[in-house]
Coordinates of C-alpha atoms in Angstrom, one line a residue:
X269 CA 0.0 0.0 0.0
X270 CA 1.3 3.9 -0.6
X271 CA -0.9 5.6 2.0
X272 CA -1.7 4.7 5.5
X273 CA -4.9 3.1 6.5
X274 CA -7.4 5.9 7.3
X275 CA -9.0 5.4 10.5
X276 CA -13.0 5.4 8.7
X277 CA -15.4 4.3 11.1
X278 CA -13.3 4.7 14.1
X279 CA -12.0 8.7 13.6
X280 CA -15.0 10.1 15.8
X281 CA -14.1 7.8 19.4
X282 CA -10.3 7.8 18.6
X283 CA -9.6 11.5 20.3
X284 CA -11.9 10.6 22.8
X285 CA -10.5 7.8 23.3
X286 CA -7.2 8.9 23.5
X287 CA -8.0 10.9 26.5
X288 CA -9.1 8.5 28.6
X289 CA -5.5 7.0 27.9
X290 CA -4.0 10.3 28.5
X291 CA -6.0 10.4 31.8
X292 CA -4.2 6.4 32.1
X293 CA -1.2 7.7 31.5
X294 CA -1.6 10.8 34.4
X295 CA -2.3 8.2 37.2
X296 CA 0.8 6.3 36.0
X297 CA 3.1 9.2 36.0
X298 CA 1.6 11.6 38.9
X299 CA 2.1 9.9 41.9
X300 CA 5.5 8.2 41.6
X301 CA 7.5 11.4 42.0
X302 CA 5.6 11.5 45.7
X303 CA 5.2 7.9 47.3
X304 CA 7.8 9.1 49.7
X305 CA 5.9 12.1 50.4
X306 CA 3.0 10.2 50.6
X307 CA 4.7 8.1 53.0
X308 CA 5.2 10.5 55.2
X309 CA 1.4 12.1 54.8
X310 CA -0.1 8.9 56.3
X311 CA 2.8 8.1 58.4
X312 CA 3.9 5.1 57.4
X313 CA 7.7 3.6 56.3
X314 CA 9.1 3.5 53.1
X315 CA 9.0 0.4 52.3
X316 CA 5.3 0.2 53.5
X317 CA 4.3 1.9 49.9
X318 CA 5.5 -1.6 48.8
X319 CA 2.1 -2.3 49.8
X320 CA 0.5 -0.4 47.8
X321 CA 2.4 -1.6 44.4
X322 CA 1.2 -5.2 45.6
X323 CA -2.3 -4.6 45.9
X324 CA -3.1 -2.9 42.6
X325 CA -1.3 -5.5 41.3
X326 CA -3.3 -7.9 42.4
X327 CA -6.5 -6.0 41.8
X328 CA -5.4 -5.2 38.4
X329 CA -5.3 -9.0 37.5
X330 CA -8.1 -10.1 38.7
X331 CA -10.7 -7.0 37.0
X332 CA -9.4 -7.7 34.0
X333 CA -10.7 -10.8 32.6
X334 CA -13.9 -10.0 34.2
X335 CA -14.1 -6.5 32.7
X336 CA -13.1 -7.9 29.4
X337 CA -15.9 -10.6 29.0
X338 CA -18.2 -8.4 30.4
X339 CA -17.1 -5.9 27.7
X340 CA -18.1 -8.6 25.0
X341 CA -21.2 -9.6 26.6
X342 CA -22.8 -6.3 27.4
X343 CA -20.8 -3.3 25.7
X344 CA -16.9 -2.3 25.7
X345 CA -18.6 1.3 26.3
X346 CA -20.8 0.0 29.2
X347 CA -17.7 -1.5 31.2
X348 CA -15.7 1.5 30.4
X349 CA -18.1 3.8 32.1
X350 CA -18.2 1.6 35.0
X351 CA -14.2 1.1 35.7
X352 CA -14.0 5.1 35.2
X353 CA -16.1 5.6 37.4
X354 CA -15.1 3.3 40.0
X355 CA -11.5 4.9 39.3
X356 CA -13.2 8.3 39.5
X357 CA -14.1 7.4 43.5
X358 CA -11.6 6.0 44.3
X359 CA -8.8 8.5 42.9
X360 CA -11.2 10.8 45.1
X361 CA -11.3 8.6 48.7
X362 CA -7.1 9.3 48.2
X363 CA -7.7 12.6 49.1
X364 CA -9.2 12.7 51.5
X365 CA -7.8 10.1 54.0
X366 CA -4.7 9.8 56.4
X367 CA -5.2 6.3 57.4
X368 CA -2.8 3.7 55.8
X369 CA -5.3 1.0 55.5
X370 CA -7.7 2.6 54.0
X371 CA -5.3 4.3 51.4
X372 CA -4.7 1.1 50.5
X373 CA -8.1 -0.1 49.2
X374 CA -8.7 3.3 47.4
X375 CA -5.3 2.8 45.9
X376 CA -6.1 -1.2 44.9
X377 CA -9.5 -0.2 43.8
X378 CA -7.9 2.8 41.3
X379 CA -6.4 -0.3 39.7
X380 CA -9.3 -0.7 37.8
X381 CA -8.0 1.6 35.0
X382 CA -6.0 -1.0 33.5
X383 CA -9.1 -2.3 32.1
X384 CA -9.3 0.6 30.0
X385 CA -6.7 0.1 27.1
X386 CA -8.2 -3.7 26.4
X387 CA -11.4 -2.5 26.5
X388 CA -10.4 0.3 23.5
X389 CA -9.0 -2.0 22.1
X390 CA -12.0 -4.4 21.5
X391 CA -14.1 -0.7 20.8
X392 CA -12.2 0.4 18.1
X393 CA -12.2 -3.2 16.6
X394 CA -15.6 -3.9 17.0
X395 CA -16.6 -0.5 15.1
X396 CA -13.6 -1.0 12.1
X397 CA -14.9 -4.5 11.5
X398 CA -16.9 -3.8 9.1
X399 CA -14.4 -1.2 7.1
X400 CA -12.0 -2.3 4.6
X401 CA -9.0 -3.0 6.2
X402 CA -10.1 -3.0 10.2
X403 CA -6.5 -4.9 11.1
X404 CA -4.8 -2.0 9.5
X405 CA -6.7 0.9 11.4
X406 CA -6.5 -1.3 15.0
X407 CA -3.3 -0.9 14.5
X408 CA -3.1 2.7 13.9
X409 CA -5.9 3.6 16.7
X410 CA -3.5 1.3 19.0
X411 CA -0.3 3.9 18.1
X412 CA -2.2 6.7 19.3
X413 CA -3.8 5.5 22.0
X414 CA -0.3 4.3 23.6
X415 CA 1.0 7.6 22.5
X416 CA -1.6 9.3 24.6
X417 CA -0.4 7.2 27.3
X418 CA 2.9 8.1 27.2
X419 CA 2.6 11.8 26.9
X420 CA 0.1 11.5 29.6
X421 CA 2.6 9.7 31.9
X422 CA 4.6 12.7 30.9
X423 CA 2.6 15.2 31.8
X424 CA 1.5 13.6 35.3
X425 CA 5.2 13.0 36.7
X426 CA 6.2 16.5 35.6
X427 CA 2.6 18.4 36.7
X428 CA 3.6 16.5 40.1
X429 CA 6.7 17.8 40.6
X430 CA 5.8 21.1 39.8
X431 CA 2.9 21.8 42.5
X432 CA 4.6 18.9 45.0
X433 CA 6.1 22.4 47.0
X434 CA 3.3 24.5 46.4
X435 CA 0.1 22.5 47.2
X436 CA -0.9 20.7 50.4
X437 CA -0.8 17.0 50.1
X438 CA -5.2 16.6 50.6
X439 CA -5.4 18.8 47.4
X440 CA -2.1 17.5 45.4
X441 CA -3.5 14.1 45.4
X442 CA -7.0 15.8 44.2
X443 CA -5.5 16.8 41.1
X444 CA -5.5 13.2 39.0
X445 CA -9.8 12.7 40.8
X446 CA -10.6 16.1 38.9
X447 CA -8.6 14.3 35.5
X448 CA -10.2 10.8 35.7
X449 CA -13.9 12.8 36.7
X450 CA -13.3 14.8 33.2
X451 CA -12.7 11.4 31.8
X452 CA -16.0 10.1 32.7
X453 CA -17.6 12.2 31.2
X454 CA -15.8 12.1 28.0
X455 CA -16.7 8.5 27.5
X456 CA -20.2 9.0 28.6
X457 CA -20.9 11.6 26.3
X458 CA -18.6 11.1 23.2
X459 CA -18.0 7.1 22.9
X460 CA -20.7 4.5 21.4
X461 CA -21.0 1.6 22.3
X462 CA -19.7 -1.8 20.2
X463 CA -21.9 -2.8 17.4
X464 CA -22.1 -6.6 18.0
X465 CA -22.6 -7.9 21.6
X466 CA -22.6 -11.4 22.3
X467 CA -25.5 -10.8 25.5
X468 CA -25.4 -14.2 27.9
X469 CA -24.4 -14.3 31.5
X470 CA -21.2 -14.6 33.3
X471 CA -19.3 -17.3 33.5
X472 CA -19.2 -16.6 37.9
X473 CA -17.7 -20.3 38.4
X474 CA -14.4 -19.8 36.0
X475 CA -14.1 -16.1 37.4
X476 CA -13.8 -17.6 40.9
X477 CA -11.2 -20.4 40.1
X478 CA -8.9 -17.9 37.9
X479 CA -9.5 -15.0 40.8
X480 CA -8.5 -17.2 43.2
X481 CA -5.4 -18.6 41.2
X482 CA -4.3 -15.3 40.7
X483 CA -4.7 -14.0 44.6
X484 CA -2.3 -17.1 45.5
X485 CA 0.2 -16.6 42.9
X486 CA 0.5 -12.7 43.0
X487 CA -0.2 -13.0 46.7
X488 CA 2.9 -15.6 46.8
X489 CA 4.9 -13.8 44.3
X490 CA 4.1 -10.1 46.6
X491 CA 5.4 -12.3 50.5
X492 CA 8.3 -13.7 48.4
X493 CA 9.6 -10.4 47.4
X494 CA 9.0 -9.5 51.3
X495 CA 10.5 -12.0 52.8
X496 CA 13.2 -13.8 50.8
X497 CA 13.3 -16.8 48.9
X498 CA 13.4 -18.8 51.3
X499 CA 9.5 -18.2 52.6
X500 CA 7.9 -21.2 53.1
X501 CA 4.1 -19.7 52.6
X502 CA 5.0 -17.3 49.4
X503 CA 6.1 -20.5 47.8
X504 CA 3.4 -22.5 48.8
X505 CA 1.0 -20.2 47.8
X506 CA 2.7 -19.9 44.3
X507 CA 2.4 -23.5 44.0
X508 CA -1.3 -23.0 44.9
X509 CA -2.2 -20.2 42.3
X510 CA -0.4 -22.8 39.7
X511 CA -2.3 -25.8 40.4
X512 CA -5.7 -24.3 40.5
X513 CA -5.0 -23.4 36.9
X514 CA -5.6 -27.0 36.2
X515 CA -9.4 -26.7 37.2
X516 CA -10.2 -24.3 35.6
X517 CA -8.9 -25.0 32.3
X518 CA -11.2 -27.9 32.7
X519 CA -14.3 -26.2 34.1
X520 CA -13.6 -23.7 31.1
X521 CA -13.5 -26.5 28.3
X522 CA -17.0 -28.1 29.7
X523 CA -18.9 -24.5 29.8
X524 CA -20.9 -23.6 27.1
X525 CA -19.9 -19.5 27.0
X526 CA -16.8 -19.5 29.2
X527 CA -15.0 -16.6 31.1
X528 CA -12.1 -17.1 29.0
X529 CA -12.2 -19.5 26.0
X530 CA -8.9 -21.2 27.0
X531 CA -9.2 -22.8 23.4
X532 CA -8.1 -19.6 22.1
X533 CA -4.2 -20.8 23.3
X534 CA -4.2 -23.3 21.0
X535 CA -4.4 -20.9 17.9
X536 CA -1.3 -20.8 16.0
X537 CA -1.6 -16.7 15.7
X538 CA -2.9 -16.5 19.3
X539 CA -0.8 -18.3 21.4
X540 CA 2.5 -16.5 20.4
X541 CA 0.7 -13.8 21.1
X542 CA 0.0 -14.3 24.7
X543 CA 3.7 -15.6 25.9
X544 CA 5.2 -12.7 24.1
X545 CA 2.2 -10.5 26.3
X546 CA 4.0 -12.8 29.4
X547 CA 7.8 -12.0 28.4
X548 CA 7.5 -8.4 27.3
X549 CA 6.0 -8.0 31.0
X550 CA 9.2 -9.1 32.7
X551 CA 10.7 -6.0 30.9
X552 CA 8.3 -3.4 30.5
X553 CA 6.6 -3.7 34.2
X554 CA 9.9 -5.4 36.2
X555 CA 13.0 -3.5 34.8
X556 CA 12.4 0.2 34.8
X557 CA 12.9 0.2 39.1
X558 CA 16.1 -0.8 38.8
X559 CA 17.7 0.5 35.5
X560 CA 16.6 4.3 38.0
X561 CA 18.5 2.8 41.0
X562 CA 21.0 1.9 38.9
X563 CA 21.3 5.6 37.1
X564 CA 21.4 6.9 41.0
X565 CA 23.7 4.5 42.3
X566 CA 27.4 6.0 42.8
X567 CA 30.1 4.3 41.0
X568 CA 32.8 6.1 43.8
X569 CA 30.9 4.6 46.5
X570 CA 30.3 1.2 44.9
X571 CA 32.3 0.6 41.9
X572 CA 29.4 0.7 39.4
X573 CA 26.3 3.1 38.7
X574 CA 26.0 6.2 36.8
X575 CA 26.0 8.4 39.8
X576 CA 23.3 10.6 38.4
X577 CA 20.7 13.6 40.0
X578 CA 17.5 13.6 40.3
X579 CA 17.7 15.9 37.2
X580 CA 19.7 13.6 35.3
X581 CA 17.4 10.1 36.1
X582 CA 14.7 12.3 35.4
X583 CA 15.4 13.2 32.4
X584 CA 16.7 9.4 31.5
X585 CA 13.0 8.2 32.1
X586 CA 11.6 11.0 30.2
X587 CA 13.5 9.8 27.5
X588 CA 13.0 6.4 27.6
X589 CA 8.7 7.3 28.2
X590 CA 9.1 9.3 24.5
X591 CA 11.1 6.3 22.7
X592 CA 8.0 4.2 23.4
X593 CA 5.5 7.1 21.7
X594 CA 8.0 7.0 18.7
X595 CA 8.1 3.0 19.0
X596 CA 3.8 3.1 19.3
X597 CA 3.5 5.5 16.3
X598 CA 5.9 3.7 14.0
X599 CA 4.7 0.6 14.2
X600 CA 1.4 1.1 12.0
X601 CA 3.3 2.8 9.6
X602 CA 6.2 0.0 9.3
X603 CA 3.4 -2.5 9.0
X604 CA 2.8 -1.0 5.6
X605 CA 6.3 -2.2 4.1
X606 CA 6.5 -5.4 6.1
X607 CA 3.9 -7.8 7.5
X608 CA 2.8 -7.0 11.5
X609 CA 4.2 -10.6 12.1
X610 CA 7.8 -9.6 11.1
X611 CA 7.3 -5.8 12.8
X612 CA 6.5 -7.9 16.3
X613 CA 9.8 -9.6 15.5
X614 CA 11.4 -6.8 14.9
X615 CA 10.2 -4.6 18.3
X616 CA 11.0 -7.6 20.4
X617 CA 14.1 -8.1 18.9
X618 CA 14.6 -4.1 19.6
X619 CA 13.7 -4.3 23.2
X620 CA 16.0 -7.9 23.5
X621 CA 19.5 -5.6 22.3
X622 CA 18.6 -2.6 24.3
X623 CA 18.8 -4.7 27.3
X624 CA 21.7 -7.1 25.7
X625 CA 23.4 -3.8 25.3
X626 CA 24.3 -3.0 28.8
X627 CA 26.1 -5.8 29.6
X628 CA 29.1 -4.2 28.2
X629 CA 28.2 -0.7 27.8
X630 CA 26.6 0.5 31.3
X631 CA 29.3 2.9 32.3
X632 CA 28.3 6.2 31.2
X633 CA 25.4 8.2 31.3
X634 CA 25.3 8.3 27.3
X635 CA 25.8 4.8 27.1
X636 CA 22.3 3.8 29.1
X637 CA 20.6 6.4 27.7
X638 CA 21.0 4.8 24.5
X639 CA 20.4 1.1 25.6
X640 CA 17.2 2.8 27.0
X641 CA 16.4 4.3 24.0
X642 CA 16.5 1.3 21.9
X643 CA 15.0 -1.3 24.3
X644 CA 11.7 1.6 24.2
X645 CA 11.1 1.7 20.7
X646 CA 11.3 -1.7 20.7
X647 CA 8.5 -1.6 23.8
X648 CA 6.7 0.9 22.8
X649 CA 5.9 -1.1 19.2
X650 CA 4.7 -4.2 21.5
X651 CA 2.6 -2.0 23.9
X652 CA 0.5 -0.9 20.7
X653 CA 0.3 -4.0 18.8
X654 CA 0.1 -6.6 21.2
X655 CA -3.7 -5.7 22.1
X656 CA -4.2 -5.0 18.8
X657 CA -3.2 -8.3 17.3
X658 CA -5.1 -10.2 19.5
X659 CA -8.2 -8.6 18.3
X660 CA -7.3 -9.2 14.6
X661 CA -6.7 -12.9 15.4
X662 CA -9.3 -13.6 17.8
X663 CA -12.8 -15.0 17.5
X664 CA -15.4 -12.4 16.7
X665 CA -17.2 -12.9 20.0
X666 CA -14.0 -13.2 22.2
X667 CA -12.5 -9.4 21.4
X668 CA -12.7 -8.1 24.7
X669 CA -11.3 -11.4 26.2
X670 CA -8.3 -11.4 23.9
X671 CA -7.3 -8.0 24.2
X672 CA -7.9 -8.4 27.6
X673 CA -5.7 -11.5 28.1
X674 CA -2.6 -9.4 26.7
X675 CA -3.0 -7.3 29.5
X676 CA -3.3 -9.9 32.4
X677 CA -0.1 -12.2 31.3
X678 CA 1.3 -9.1 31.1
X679 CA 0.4 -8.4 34.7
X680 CA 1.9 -12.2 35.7
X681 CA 5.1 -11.5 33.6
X682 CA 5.4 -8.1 35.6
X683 CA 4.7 -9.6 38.8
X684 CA 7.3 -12.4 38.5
X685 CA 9.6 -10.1 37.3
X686 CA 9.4 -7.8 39.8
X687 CA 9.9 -10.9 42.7
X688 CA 13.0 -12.1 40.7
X689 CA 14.7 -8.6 40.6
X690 CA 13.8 -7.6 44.3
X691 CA 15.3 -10.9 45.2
X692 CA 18.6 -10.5 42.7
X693 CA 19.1 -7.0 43.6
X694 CA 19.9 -7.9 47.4
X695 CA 23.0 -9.8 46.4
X696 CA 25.3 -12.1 47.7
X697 CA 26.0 -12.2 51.4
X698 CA 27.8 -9.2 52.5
X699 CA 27.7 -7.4 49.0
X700 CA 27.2 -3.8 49.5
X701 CA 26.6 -4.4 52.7
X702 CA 28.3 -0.9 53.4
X703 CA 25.1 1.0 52.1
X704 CA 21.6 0.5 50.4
X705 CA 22.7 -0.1 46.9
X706 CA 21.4 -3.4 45.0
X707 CA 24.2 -5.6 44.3
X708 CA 26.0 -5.3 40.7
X709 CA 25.0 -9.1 40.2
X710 CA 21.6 -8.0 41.0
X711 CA 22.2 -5.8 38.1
X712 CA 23.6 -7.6 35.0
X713 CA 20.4 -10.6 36.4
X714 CA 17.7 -7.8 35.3
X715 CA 19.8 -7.1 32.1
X716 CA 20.3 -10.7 31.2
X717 CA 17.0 -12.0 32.1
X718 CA 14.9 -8.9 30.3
X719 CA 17.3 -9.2 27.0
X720 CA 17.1 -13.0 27.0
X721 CA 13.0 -12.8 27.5
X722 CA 12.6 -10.3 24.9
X723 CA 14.2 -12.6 22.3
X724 CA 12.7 -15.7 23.2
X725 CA 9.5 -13.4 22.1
X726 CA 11.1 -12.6 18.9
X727 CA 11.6 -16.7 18.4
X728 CA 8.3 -17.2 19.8
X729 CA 6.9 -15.1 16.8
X730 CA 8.6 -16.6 14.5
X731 CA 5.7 -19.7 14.7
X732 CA 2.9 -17.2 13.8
X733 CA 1.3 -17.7 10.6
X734 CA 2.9 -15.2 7.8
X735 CA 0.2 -13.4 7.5
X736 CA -1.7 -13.8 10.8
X737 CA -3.2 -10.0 12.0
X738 CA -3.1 -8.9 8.6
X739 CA -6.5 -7.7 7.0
X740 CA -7.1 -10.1 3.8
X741 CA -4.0 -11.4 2.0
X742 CA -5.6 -10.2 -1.1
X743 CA -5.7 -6.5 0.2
X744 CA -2.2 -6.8 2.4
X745 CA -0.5 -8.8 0.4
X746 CA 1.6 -5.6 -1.5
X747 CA 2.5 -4.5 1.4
X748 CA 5.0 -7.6 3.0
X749 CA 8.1 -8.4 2.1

């Protein structure tokens, strides 16, 4: 093709649409520049606000695959509206409480925004079905919307920083209620709802076996990371959230409209598509704690670390957060000279030598800035067209499920990540015991383990189908190589 796909059907939700993520990407970005401040309003330790990482966490994979199949059965729109506004109330309960605990459930319960980007997802697929080439506009819907993300991400840490000194706390944390109440709004008055529904009821037997596979395994994976490896309940409860998979993979394959049509992981275009969703987690949700300790860490003290500001890591995130709007917005137009098979390849491969890269270039500022740079394109690609793929791929009736699913193995590959790290980051036995720096071990493990993840991906996609998330070969065809 010579032109990009125009967006038809879906132009008049897209901008909408793109500011609920913009709104995501606020809540992502406002509050990390003041957990410690935060800390300190509700009078609790640092690593307390561990806590509230954990719980969202949790929460986050556990709404999902309800929110999605609801999505399907009774309108992307509908479910939309509802996670908003439960985000909406609970952004607002931050404000106005000083006690820790109950903090914690508004801040679990705000977790329900990560619905919001499958659920878009499925909308915008829903309503391009019918156009000529719907894979082709997913796709470039998908850029933008990550895009928005980003730059909202952006905007939050940076707005944050700005009025941390000259707001009180009660009103600071009011400022991302007023965004996500504006956002409401927005998608009640300026989305429709998804053509096709699929109507039924709710599969409320397979949502309890997978909700309570994923409380034991992220609950495990969260006490782990706590304690040590050597917890005898976090690994117990791992082992738990792993063997109740096995029931309901079977409750799932006897019931006539499932929660989640575990059949769908035997499709050659899907499956790929899910353990690259589980990989690219380790990466994109695990690393990006320690690659800013690491920029912080002082190599005169300790012997490695780029010894850099506040300023400076700052500014290294900031770049690394715009490499993935490039890496969103490219991908829909590289999909025109290539096929979206070999441009997953290609991103995952990207974000696999970013990573490889600083295993022997991690001494200078310059050098991890560009490692970072690389691995985000490379992320920012897979954030967009993971979601997106899915839809093309999936079963008209299981959109919202698929998309859906991207975002919970995600979640797991995150979550697993994020235990591993914690636990490699500690070190050896008397390794920089002298201060609170991770141990340089700790280090080259989250390099090695996020490069060597991100290329099993690429080798993963390698078994999709040559033209699998393309619209007809007959109208794509021109455009692969």
């Amino acid at each position: 093709m010579t032109r990009a796909a125009k967006l038809g059907p879906v132009a008049a939700i897209v901008g909408f649409l793109a500011f609920v993520e913009f709104t995501s990407g606020i809540i992502q970005g406002y509050y990390t520049p003041l957990l410690t401040d935060i800390a300190r309003h509700l009078g609790v330790h640092d690593a307390d606000v561990n806590w509230l990482e954990g719980s969202q966490l949790m929460l986050s994979a556990l709404v999902v695959p309800a929110f999605a199949k609801l999505g399907d059965m009774v309108g992307h729109k509908r479910m939309l509206v509802w996670s908003t506004a439960i985000t909406a109330v609970a952004s607002t309960a931050l404000a106005f409480t000083d006690q820790f605990w109950v903090f914690l459930i508004a801040w679990a319960l705000q977790g329900f925004y990560v619905v919001w980007l499958p659920l878009e997802i499925a909308l915008v697929w829903s309503r391009s079905r019918s156009a000529d080439r719907p894979a082709a506009m997913t796709r470039r819907a998908a850029g933008l919307l990550v895009a928005a993300l980003e730059l909202g991400a952006i905007a939050g840490a940076l707005s944050a920083g700005a009025l941390a000194e000259a707001l009180p706390m009660r009103v600071l944390l009011l400022v991302p209620a007023v965004a996500v109440i504006a956002c409401f709004f927005v998608i009640l008055f300026g989305v429709k709802e998804s053509p096709d529904l699929t109507g039924g009821t709710l599969d409320t037997g397979g949502l309890v076996l997978i909700s309570l596979a994923l409380i034991a395994l992220t609950g495990g994976l969260s006490f782990m990371r706590l304690n040590g490896p050597g917890d005898l309940l976090s690994w117990s409860l791992v082992a738990l959230g792993l063997l109740l998979v096995v029931p309901f993979v079977r409750y799932e394959l006897r019931h006539p409209d499932p929660l989640i049509d575990v059949r769908m992981f035997r499709s050659p275009a899907l499956w790929p598509v899910f353990l690259t969703a589980g990989l690219f987690g380790v990466s994109v949700l695990g690393a990006q704690a320690p690659l800013s300790t690491f920029a912080r860490t002082d190599a005169a003290t300790y012997g490695y670390g780029l010894g850099a500001t506040s300023f400076q890591t700052s500014l290294l995130i900031g770049s690394y957060v715009l490499s993935l709007v490039v890496g969103a917005m490219l991908f829909p137009f590289v999909t025109r000279w290539v096929s979206p098979r070999v441009a997953l390849i290609g991103a995952s491969s990207l974000v696999s030598l970013g990573y490889l890269l600083f295993l022997p270039f991690h001494d200078s500022y310059w050098q991890a800035l560009t490692n970072m740079i690389i691995a985000g394109i490379g992320s920012g690609a897979l954030v967009a067209a993971l979601p997106a793929a899915a839809a093309a791929a999936a079963p008209a009736q299981q959109t919202g499920v698929a998309t859906g699913l991207t975002n919970s193995v995600k979640t797991v590959g995150g979550a697993i990540a994020s235990c591993v790290f914690g636990i490699a980051l500690l070190g050896a036995a008397g390794e920089a015991a002298t201060g609170t720096a991770g141990s340089f071990a700790g280090y080259v493990t989250v390099w090695l383990v996020c490069g060597l993840t991100a290329a099993a991906a690429a080798v993963v996609l390698a078994f999709v189908p040559k033209l699998a998330f393309s619209d007809t070969p007959e109208v794509e065809a021109a455009a692969v190589r």
